[in-house]
């Protein structure tokens, strides 16, 4: 699938499966002066918003580009109010921005990211992590939070001279009862100071939450204030 914006878009839906797609070179690329009235949506291989129970599996997403406004360019993007996303068994590589992103706004987001191969993303944005969990205020005045996050069994790699993004970065606020598990991942990001950057997020240290049995390079795996 190849389009000027996202290859697949899912909005306001429940119980959707995105399976066995080739998602290549979606997104128009950066243009600081788009033609008035033209499409300025940002690019992604697949992008879902305001959903419950979306499963994205067995997809090959690569070469996806940022949109004309200079944002996104992600392989698979669970963006805003996405409850119980499952991202599994995908090959996500060589995208402009993140391999996977979970981005909450207005409400809560939760996701399981497992058994993926995520390699060489951040082609345009070298500081972008391979997996990004973040939030923003989309104008509603209600910033998003993450209410559950499980990341396990993934192989994550970035070669030398391909930027300094971490393998996993947690940038979103988490609810006080959020369950977090980051377990059994292989992470090698050669240019990054951290394999796993918690960005001061204390959710990973709460009782019952686990970050363990990850094989990492560099060995610095946690950045908590």
Coordinates of N, CA and C in Angstrom, one line a residue, residues 2-224:
X2 N 0.6 2.2 -0.9 CA 1.4 3.4 -1.0 C 0.5 4.5 -1.2
X3 N 0.6 5.5 -0.3 CA -0.4 6.7 -0.4 C 0.4 7.9 0.1
X4 N -0.3 9.1 -0.2 CA 0.3 10.4 0.2 C 0.2 10.6 1.7
X5 N -0.6 9.8 2.4 CA -0.7 10.1 3.8 C -0.5 8.7 4.5
X6 N -1.5 8.1 5.1 CA -1.3 6.8 5.7 C -1.7 5.6 4.8
X7 N -1.0 4.5 4.8 CA -1.4 3.4 4.0 C -2.7 2.8 4.4
X8 N -2.9 2.7 5.7 CA -4.2 2.2 6.3 C -4.6 3.1 7.4
X9 N -5.8 3.6 7.5 CA -6.3 4.4 8.5 C -7.6 3.8 9.2
X10 N -7.6 3.7 10.5 CA -8.7 3.2 11.2 C -9.1 4.2 12.2
X11 N -10.4 4.6 12.2 CA -10.8 5.7 13.1 C -12.2 5.4 13.7
X12 N -12.3 5.5 15.0 CA -13.6 5.3 15.7 C -14.1 3.9 15.5
X13 N -13.3 2.9 15.6 CA -13.7 1.5 15.4 C -13.3 0.6 16.5
X14 N -14.0 -0.5 16.6 CA -13.7 -1.5 17.6 C -13.5 -2.9 16.9
X15 N -12.6 -3.7 17.5 CA -12.3 -5.1 17.0 C -11.9 -5.1 15.5
X16 N -10.8 -4.5 15.2 CA -10.2 -4.5 13.9 C -8.9 -5.2 13.8
X17 N -8.7 -6.0 12.8 CA -7.4 -6.6 12.5 C -6.8 -6.1 11.3
X18 N -5.5 -5.6 11.4 CA -4.7 -5.2 10.2 C -3.6 -6.2 10.0
X19 N -3.8 -7.0 9.0 CA -2.9 -8.2 8.9 C -2.3 -8.4 7.5
X20 N -1.1 -8.8 7.4 CA -0.4 -9.2 6.2 C -0.4 -8.1 5.1
X21 N 0.0 -6.9 5.5 CA 0.0 -5.9 4.5 C 1.5 -5.4 4.3
X22 N 1.8 -5.1 3.0 CA 3.0 -4.4 2.7 C 2.7 -2.9 2.7
X23 N 3.3 -2.2 3.7 CA 3.0 -0.7 3.9 C 4.3 0.0 3.5
X24 N 4.4 0.6 2.3 CA 5.6 1.1 1.8 C 5.5 2.5 1.4
X25 N 6.4 3.4 1.8 CA 6.5 4.8 1.3 C 5.3 5.6 1.4
X26 N 4.5 5.4 2.4 CA 3.4 6.3 2.6 C 3.8 7.6 3.2
X27 N 3.1 8.7 3.0 CA 3.5 10.0 3.4 C 4.1 10.7 2.2
X28 N 3.8 12.0 2.1 CA 4.2 12.8 1.0 C 5.7 13.3 1.0
X29 N 6.3 13.2 2.2 CA 7.6 13.9 2.4 C 7.4 15.3 2.8
X30 N 8.4 15.9 3.4 CA 8.3 17.2 4.0 C 8.2 18.3 2.9
X31 N 7.3 19.2 3.1 CA 7.1 20.4 2.2 C 6.7 21.6 3.0
X32 N 7.6 22.5 3.3 CA 7.3 23.6 4.2 C 6.3 24.6 3.6
X33 N 6.0 24.5 2.3 CA 5.1 25.4 1.7 C 4.1 24.7 0.8
X34 N 3.2 23.9 1.4 CA 2.2 23.1 0.6 C 1.3 24.1 -0.1
X35 N 0.8 23.6 -1.2 CA -0.2 24.3 -2.0 C -1.5 24.5 -1.2
X36 N -2.0 25.7 -1.1 CA -3.3 25.9 -0.3 C -4.4 25.0 -0.7
X37 N -5.0 24.3 0.3 CA -6.0 23.4 0.0 C -5.6 22.0 -0.3
X38 N -4.3 21.8 -0.4 CA -3.8 20.4 -0.7 C -3.7 19.6 0.6
X39 N -3.5 18.3 0.4 CA -3.5 17.4 1.6 C -2.2 17.6 2.4
X40 N -2.4 17.9 3.7 CA -1.2 18.0 4.5 C -1.2 17.0 5.7
X41 N -1.9 15.9 5.5 CA -1.9 14.9 6.5 C -0.5 14.2 6.6
X42 N -0.2 13.7 7.7 CA 1.2 13.2 7.9 C 1.2 11.7 7.6
X43 N 2.3 11.1 7.3 CA 2.4 9.8 6.8 C 2.6 8.7 7.9
X44 N 2.1 7.5 7.6 CA 2.4 6.4 8.4 C 2.0 5.1 7.6
X45 N 2.6 4.0 8.0 CA 2.2 2.8 7.3 C 0.8 2.5 7.6
X46 N 0.5 2.3 8.9 CA -0.9 2.2 9.4 C -1.1 3.1 10.6
X47 N -2.3 3.7 10.7 CA -2.5 4.7 11.7 C -3.9 4.5 12.2
X48 N -4.1 4.3 13.5 CA -5.5 4.2 14.1 C -5.6 5.2 15.3
X49 N -6.9 5.6 15.4 CA -7.2 6.7 16.3 C -8.6 6.5 16.9
X50 N -8.8 6.6 18.2 CA -10.0 6.5 18.9 C -10.6 5.1 18.6
X51 N -9.9 4.1 19.1 CA -10.2 2.7 18.8 C -10.2 1.8 20.0
X52 N -10.8 0.7 20.0 CA -10.6 -0.4 20.9 C -10.3 -1.7 20.2
X53 N -9.3 -2.4 20.8 CA -9.1 -3.8 20.3 C -8.6 -3.8 18.8
X54 N -7.7 -3.0 18.5 CA -7.1 -3.1 17.1 C -5.8 -4.0 17.3
X55 N -5.8 -5.0 16.4 CA -4.6 -5.9 16.3 C -3.9 -5.7 15.0
X56 N -2.6 -5.3 15.0 CA -1.8 -5.2 13.8 C -0.8 -6.3 13.8
X57 N -0.8 -7.2 12.9 CA 0.0 -8.3 12.9 C 0.5 -8.8 11.5
X58 N 1.7 -9.3 11.4 CA 2.3 -9.9 10.2 C 2.3 -8.9 9.1
X59 N 2.6 -7.6 9.4 CA 2.7 -6.5 8.4 C 4.2 -6.2 8.2
X60 N 4.5 -5.8 7.0 CA 5.9 -5.3 6.6 C 5.7 -3.8 6.3
X61 N 6.2 -3.0 7.2 CA 6.1 -1.5 7.1 C 7.5 -0.9 7.0
X62 N 7.7 -0.3 5.8 CA 9.1 0.3 5.6 C 9.1 1.4 4.7
X63 N 10.0 2.3 4.8 CA 10.2 3.5 3.9 C 9.1 4.5 4.1
X64 N 8.3 4.4 5.1 CA 7.2 5.4 5.3 C 7.8 6.8 5.7
X65 N 7.2 7.8 5.2 CA 7.8 9.2 5.3 C 7.0 10.1 6.1
X66 N 7.6 11.2 6.6 CA 6.8 12.2 7.3 C 5.9 12.9 6.3
X67 N 4.9 13.6 6.8 CA 4.0 14.3 5.9 C 4.5 15.7 5.6
X68 N 3.7 16.5 4.9 CA 4.2 17.8 4.5 C 4.4 18.7 5.7
X69 N 3.8 18.5 6.8 CA 4.0 19.3 8.0 C 5.3 18.9 8.8
X70 N 5.9 17.8 8.3 CA 7.2 17.4 8.9 C 7.0 16.5 10.1
X71 N 5.9 15.8 10.3 CA 5.7 15.0 11.4 C 5.3 13.6 11.0
X72 N 5.4 12.7 11.9 CA 5.0 11.2 11.8 C 6.1 10.5 10.9
X73 N 5.6 9.7 9.9 CA 6.6 8.9 9.2 C 6.9 7.6 10.0
X74 N 5.9 7.0 10.6 CA 6.1 5.9 11.5 C 5.5 4.6 10.8
X75 N 6.1 3.5 11.2 CA 5.6 2.2 10.6 C 4.2 1.9 11.0
X76 N 4.0 1.8 12.4 CA 2.6 1.6 12.9 C 2.4 2.6 14.0
X77 N 1.3 3.3 13.9 CA 1.0 4.4 14.9 C -0.4 4.2 15.5
X78 N -0.4 3.9 16.8 CA -1.6 3.9 17.6 C -1.7 5.3 18.2
X79 N -2.5 6.1 17.7 CA -2.5 7.6 18.0 C -3.8 8.1 18.5
X80 N -3.8 8.4 19.8 CA -4.9 9.0 20.5 C -6.1 8.1 20.9
X81 N -6.4 7.9 22.1 CA -7.5 7.2 22.6 C -7.6 5.8 22.0
X82 N -6.4 5.1 22.0 CA -6.4 3.7 21.5 C -6.3 2.8 22.7
X83 N -7.3 2.0 22.9 CA -7.4 1.1 24.1 C -7.2 -0.3 23.6
X84 N -6.2 -1.0 24.3 CA -6.0 -2.4 24.0 C -5.5 -2.7 22.6
X85 N -4.6 -1.9 22.1 CA -3.9 -2.2 20.8 C -3.0 -3.4 21.0
X86 N -2.9 -4.3 20.1 CA -1.9 -5.4 20.0 C -1.1 -5.2 18.8
X87 N 0.2 -5.1 18.9 CA 1.1 -4.9 17.8 C 2.1 -6.1 17.8
X88 N 1.9 -7.1 16.9 CA 2.7 -8.3 17.1 C 3.1 -8.9 15.7
X89 N 4.3 -9.5 15.8 CA 4.8 -10.3 14.6 C 4.9 -9.5 13.3
X90 N 5.3 -8.2 13.5 CA 5.5 -7.3 12.3 C 7.0 -7.1 12.1
X91 N 7.3 -6.8 10.8 CA 8.7 -6.3 10.5 C 8.6 -4.9 10.1
X92 N 9.2 -4.0 11.0 CA 9.1 -2.6 10.9 C 10.5 -2.0 10.8
X93 N 10.8 -1.4 9.6 CA 12.2 -1.1 9.3 C 12.3 0.1 8.4
X94 N 13.3 0.9 8.6 CA 13.7 1.9 7.6 C 12.7 3.0 7.4
X95 N 11.9 3.3 8.4 CA 10.9 4.4 8.4 C 11.5 5.7 8.8
X96 N 10.9 6.8 8.4 CA 11.5 8.1 8.7 C 11.6 8.4 10.2
X97 N 10.6 7.9 10.9 CA 10.4 8.2 12.3 C 10.5 6.9 13.1
X98 N 9.5 6.7 14.0 CA 9.5 5.5 14.8 C 9.1 4.2 14.1
X99 N 9.6 3.1 14.6 CA 9.0 1.9 14.1 C 7.6 1.7 14.5
X100 N 7.4 1.9 15.9 CA 6.1 1.8 16.5 C 5.9 3.0 17.4
X101 N 4.7 3.6 17.4 CA 4.4 4.6 18.4 C 3.0 4.4 19.0
X102 N 2.9 4.6 20.3 CA 1.7 4.6 21.0 C 1.6 6.0 21.6
X103 N 0.6 6.8 21.2 CA 0.6 8.3 21.5 C -0.8 8.6 22.1
X104 N -0.9 8.9 23.3 CA -2.2 9.1 24.0 C -2.5 10.6 24.0
X105 N -3.8 10.9 23.9 CA -4.3 12.3 24.0 C -5.8 12.2 24.4
X106 N -6.3 13.2 25.1 CA -7.7 13.3 25.6 C -8.0 12.2 26.6
X107 N -7.6 11.0 26.4 CA -8.0 9.9 27.3 C -6.9 9.0 27.5
X108 N -7.1 7.7 27.7 CA -6.1 6.7 28.1 C -5.8 5.8 26.9
X109 N -4.6 5.4 26.8 CA -4.2 4.4 25.8 C -3.5 3.2 26.5
X110 N -3.7 2.1 25.9 CA -3.0 0.9 26.4 C -2.6 0.0 25.2
X111 N -1.5 -0.7 25.4 CA -1.0 -1.5 24.2 C -0.1 -2.6 24.7
X112 N -0.1 -3.7 23.8 CA 0.9 -4.8 23.9 C 1.7 -4.8 22.6
X113 N 3.0 -4.7 22.8 CA 3.9 -4.7 21.6 C 4.8 -5.9 21.8
X114 N 4.6 -6.9 21.0 CA 5.3 -8.2 21.2 C 5.8 -8.9 19.9
X115 N 6.9 -9.5 20.0 CA 7.4 -10.4 19.0 C 7.6 -9.8 17.6
X116 N 8.0 -8.5 17.6 CA 8.2 -7.8 16.4 C 9.7 -7.7 16.1
X117 N 10.1 -7.5 14.8 CA 11.5 -7.2 14.5 C 11.4 -5.7 14.0
X118 N 12.1 -4.8 14.8 CA 12.1 -3.4 14.6 C 13.5 -2.9 14.4
X119 N 13.8 -2.5 13.1 CA 15.2 -2.3 12.7 C 15.4 -1.0 11.9
X120 N 16.4 -0.2 12.3 CA 16.8 0.9 11.4 C 15.8 2.0 11.1
X121 N 15.0 2.3 12.0 CA 14.1 3.4 11.8 C 14.8 4.7 12.2
X122 N 14.0 5.8 12.2 CA 14.7 7.1 12.4 C 15.5 7.6 11.2
X123 N 15.1 7.2 10.0 CA 15.9 7.5 8.8 C 16.0 9.1 8.6
X124 N 14.9 9.7 8.9 CA 14.9 11.2 8.8 C 15.1 11.9 10.1
X125 N 14.6 11.3 11.2 CA 14.7 11.9 12.5 C 15.6 10.9 13.3
X126 N 16.9 11.2 13.3 CA 17.8 10.3 13.9 C 17.7 10.1 15.4
X127 N 17.1 11.0 16.1 CA 17.0 10.9 17.6 C 15.7 10.1 17.9
X128 N 14.9 9.7 16.9 CA 13.7 9.0 17.2 C 14.0 7.6 17.7
X129 N 13.3 7.2 18.8 CA 13.5 5.8 19.2 C 12.8 4.8 18.3
X130 N 13.2 3.6 18.4 CA 12.5 2.5 17.6 C 11.0 2.3 18.1
X131 N 10.8 2.3 19.4 CA 9.5 2.3 20.0 C 9.3 3.6 20.8
X132 N 8.3 4.3 20.5 CA 8.0 5.6 21.3 C 6.6 5.5 21.9
X133 N 6.5 5.8 23.2 CA 5.3 5.9 24.0 C 5.2 7.3 24.5
X134 N 4.3 8.1 24.0 CA 4.2 9.5 24.3 C 2.8 10.0 24.4
X135 N 2.6 11.3 24.7 CA 1.3 11.9 24.8 C 1.4 13.3 24.4
X136 N 0.2 13.9 24.1 CA 0.1 15.3 23.8 C -1.3 15.8 24.1
X137 N -1.4 17.1 24.2 CA -2.7 17.8 24.3 C -3.1 18.2 22.9
X138 N -4.2 17.6 22.4 CA -4.6 17.9 21.0 C -5.5 19.1 20.9
X139 N -5.5 20.0 21.9 CA -6.3 21.1 21.9 C -7.6 21.0 22.8
X140 N -7.8 19.8 23.3 CA -8.9 19.6 24.2 C -8.7 20.0 25.6
X141 N -7.4 20.3 25.9 CA -7.1 20.6 27.3 C -6.9 19.4 28.2
X142 N -7.0 18.2 27.6 CA -6.9 17.0 28.4 C -5.7 16.2 27.8
X143 N -4.6 16.2 28.5 CA -3.4 15.4 28.0 C -3.7 14.0 28.2
X144 N -3.1 13.1 27.4 CA -3.4 11.7 27.4 C -2.5 11.0 28.5
X145 N -2.9 9.8 28.9 CA -2.2 9.0 29.8 C -2.2 7.6 29.3
X146 N -1.2 6.8 29.7 CA -1.1 5.4 29.4 C -1.6 4.6 30.6
X147 N -2.5 3.7 30.4 CA -3.1 2.9 31.4 C -2.6 1.5 31.5
X148 N -1.9 1.0 30.5 CA -1.3 -0.3 30.5 C -0.3 -0.5 29.3
X149 N 0.8 -1.1 29.6 CA 1.9 -1.2 28.6 C 2.7 -2.5 28.8
X150 N 2.7 -3.3 27.7 CA 3.5 -4.6 27.8 C 4.3 -4.6 26.5
X151 N 5.6 -4.7 26.7 CA 6.5 -4.8 25.6 C 7.4 -6.0 25.8
X152 N 7.3 -7.0 25.0 CA 8.1 -8.2 25.2 C 8.4 -9.0 23.9
X153 N 9.5 -9.7 24.0 CA 9.8 -10.6 22.9 C 10.2 -9.9 21.6
X154 N 10.6 -8.6 21.6 CA 10.9 -7.9 20.4 C 12.4 -7.9 20.1
X155 N 12.8 -7.9 18.9 CA 14.2 -7.7 18.5 C 14.3 -6.3 17.9
X156 N 15.2 -5.5 18.5 CA 15.3 -4.1 18.1 C 16.7 -3.8 17.8
X157 N 17.0 -3.2 16.6 CA 18.4 -2.9 16.2 C 18.5 -1.6 15.4
X158 N 19.6 -0.9 15.7 CA 20.0 0.2 14.9 C 21.5 0.2 14.7
X159 N 22.0 0.3 13.5 CA 23.4 0.2 13.2 C 24.1 1.5 13.6
X160 N 25.4 1.5 13.5 CA 26.3 2.7 13.7 C 25.9 3.7 12.6
X161 N 26.0 5.0 13.0 CA 25.8 6.1 12.0 C 24.4 6.2 11.5
X162 N 23.4 5.7 12.3 CA 22.0 5.8 12.0 C 21.2 6.5 13.1
X163 N 21.9 7.5 13.7 CA 21.2 8.3 14.7 C 21.5 7.8 16.1
X164 N 20.9 8.5 17.1 CA 21.1 8.2 18.5 C 19.9 7.9 19.3
X165 N 18.8 7.5 18.6 CA 17.6 7.2 19.3 C 17.7 5.9 20.1
X166 N 17.0 5.9 21.2 CA 16.9 4.7 22.1 C 16.1 3.6 21.4
X167 N 16.3 2.4 22.0 CA 15.4 1.3 21.5 C 14.0 1.5 21.9
X168 N 13.8 1.9 23.2 CA 12.4 2.1 23.7 C 12.5 3.4 24.5
X169 N 11.5 4.3 24.3 CA 11.4 5.5 25.1 C 10.0 5.7 25.6
X170 N 9.9 5.9 26.9 CA 8.6 6.2 27.6 C 8.5 7.7 27.9
X171 N 7.7 8.4 27.2 CA 7.6 9.8 27.3 C 6.3 10.3 27.8
X172 N 5.3 9.4 27.9 CA 3.9 9.7 28.3 C 3.8 9.6 29.8
X173 N 2.9 10.4 30.4 CA 2.5 10.2 31.8 C 1.7 8.9 31.9
X174 N 1.8 8.2 33.0 CA 1.1 7.0 33.2 C 0.1 7.2 34.4
X175 N -1.0 6.5 34.3 CA -2.0 6.5 35.4 C -1.3 5.9 36.6
X176 N -1.8 6.2 37.8 CA -1.2 5.7 39.0 C -1.3 4.2 39.2
X177 N -2.3 3.6 38.5 CA -2.4 2.1 38.6 C -2.0 1.4 37.4
X178 N -1.2 2.1 36.5 CA -0.8 1.5 35.3 C 0.1 0.2 35.5
X179 N -0.2 -0.8 34.8 CA 0.7 -2.0 34.8 C 1.6 -1.9 33.6
X180 N 2.9 -2.1 33.9 CA 4.0 -2.0 32.9 C 4.8 -3.2 33.0
X181 N 5.1 -3.9 31.8 CA 6.0 -5.0 31.7 C 6.8 -4.8 30.5
X182 N 8.2 -4.7 30.6 CA 9.1 -4.6 29.5 C 10.1 -5.8 29.7
X183 N 9.9 -6.9 29.0 CA 10.6 -8.1 29.4 C 11.0 -8.9 28.1
X184 N 12.2 -9.5 28.2 CA 12.7 -10.4 27.2 C 12.8 -9.8 25.8
X185 N 13.3 -8.6 25.7 CA 13.6 -7.9 24.5 C 15.1 -8.0 24.2
X186 N 15.4 -8.1 22.9 CA 16.8 -7.9 22.5 C 16.9 -6.5 21.9
X187 N 17.8 -5.7 22.5 CA 17.9 -4.3 22.0 C 19.3 -4.0 21.8
X188 N 19.7 -3.6 20.5 CA 21.0 -3.1 20.2 C 20.9 -1.9 19.4
X189 N 21.2 -0.7 20.0 CA 21.1 0.5 19.3 C 22.5 1.2 19.4
X190 N 23.3 1.1 18.4 CA 24.7 1.3 18.5 C 25.1 2.8 18.8
X191 N 24.3 3.7 18.3 CA 24.6 5.1 18.5 C 23.9 5.8 19.6
X192 N 23.2 5.1 20.5 CA 22.4 5.7 21.5 C 23.0 5.6 22.9
X193 N 22.8 6.6 23.7 CA 23.4 6.5 25.1 C 22.6 5.5 26.0
X194 N 21.3 5.3 25.6 CA 20.5 4.4 26.4 C 19.8 3.4 25.4
X195 N 19.7 2.1 25.8 CA 18.9 1.2 25.1 C 17.4 1.4 25.4
X196 N 17.1 1.7 26.7 CA 15.8 1.9 27.2 C 15.8 3.2 28.0
X197 N 15.0 4.2 27.6 CA 15.0 5.5 28.2 C 13.6 5.7 28.8
X198 N 13.5 5.7 30.2 CA 12.2 5.9 30.8 C 11.9 7.3 31.0
X199 N 12.8 8.2 30.7 CA 12.5 9.7 30.6 C 11.9 10.2 31.9
X200 N 12.5 9.7 33.0 CA 12.0 10.2 34.3 C 10.7 9.6 34.8
X201 N 10.2 8.6 34.0 CA 8.9 8.0 34.3 C 8.9 7.0 35.5
X202 N 8.3 7.3 36.5 CA 8.4 6.5 37.7 C 7.5 5.2 37.7
X203 N 6.6 5.2 36.7 CA 5.7 4.0 36.6 C 6.5 2.7 36.6
X204 N 7.7 2.7 35.9 CA 8.4 1.5 35.8 C 9.0 1.0 37.1
X205 N 9.0 1.8 38.1 CA 9.5 1.4 39.4 C 8.5 1.1 40.5
X206 N 7.2 1.1 40.1 CA 6.1 0.9 41.0 C 6.0 -0.6 41.3
X207 N 5.6 -1.0 42.5 CA 5.4 -2.4 42.8 C 4.5 -3.1 41.8
X208 N 5.0 -4.3 41.4 CA 4.2 -5.1 40.4 C 4.6 -4.8 39.0
X209 N 5.3 -3.7 38.7 CA 5.7 -3.5 37.3 C 7.2 -4.0 37.1
X210 N 7.4 -4.5 35.9 CA 8.7 -5.2 35.7 C 9.4 -4.7 34.5
X211 N 10.7 -4.5 34.6 CA 11.6 -4.3 33.5 C 12.8 -5.2 33.7
X212 N 12.8 -6.3 33.0 CA 13.7 -7.4 33.4 C 14.0 -8.3 32.2
X213 N 15.1 -9.0 32.3 CA 15.5 -10.0 31.3 C 15.5 -9.5 29.9
X214 N 16.0 -8.3 29.7 CA 16.2 -7.7 28.4 C 17.7 -7.8 28.1
X215 N 18.1 -8.2 26.9 CA 19.5 -8.2 26.5 C 19.7 -6.9 25.7
X216 N 20.6 -6.1 26.2 CA 20.7 -4.7 25.7 C 22.2 -4.3 25.4
X217 N 22.3 -3.5 24.4 CA 23.5 -2.7 24.1 C 23.1 -1.3 23.6
X218 N 23.6 -0.2 24.2 CA 24.5 -0.2 25.3 C 23.8 -0.7 26.6
X219 N 24.6 -1.0 27.6 CA 24.1 -1.6 28.8 C 23.3 -0.7 29.7
X220 N 23.5 0.7 29.4 CA 22.7 1.6 30.2 C 21.2 1.5 29.7
X221 N 20.4 1.1 30.6 CA 19.0 0.8 30.1 C 17.9 1.6 30.8
X222 N 18.3 2.5 31.7 CA 17.2 3.2 32.4 C 17.7 4.7 32.7
X223 N 16.9 5.6 32.3 CA 17.1 7.0 32.7 C 16.0 7.5 33.4
X224 N 16.0 7.5 34.8 CA 15.0 8.0 35.6 C 15.4 9.1 36.5

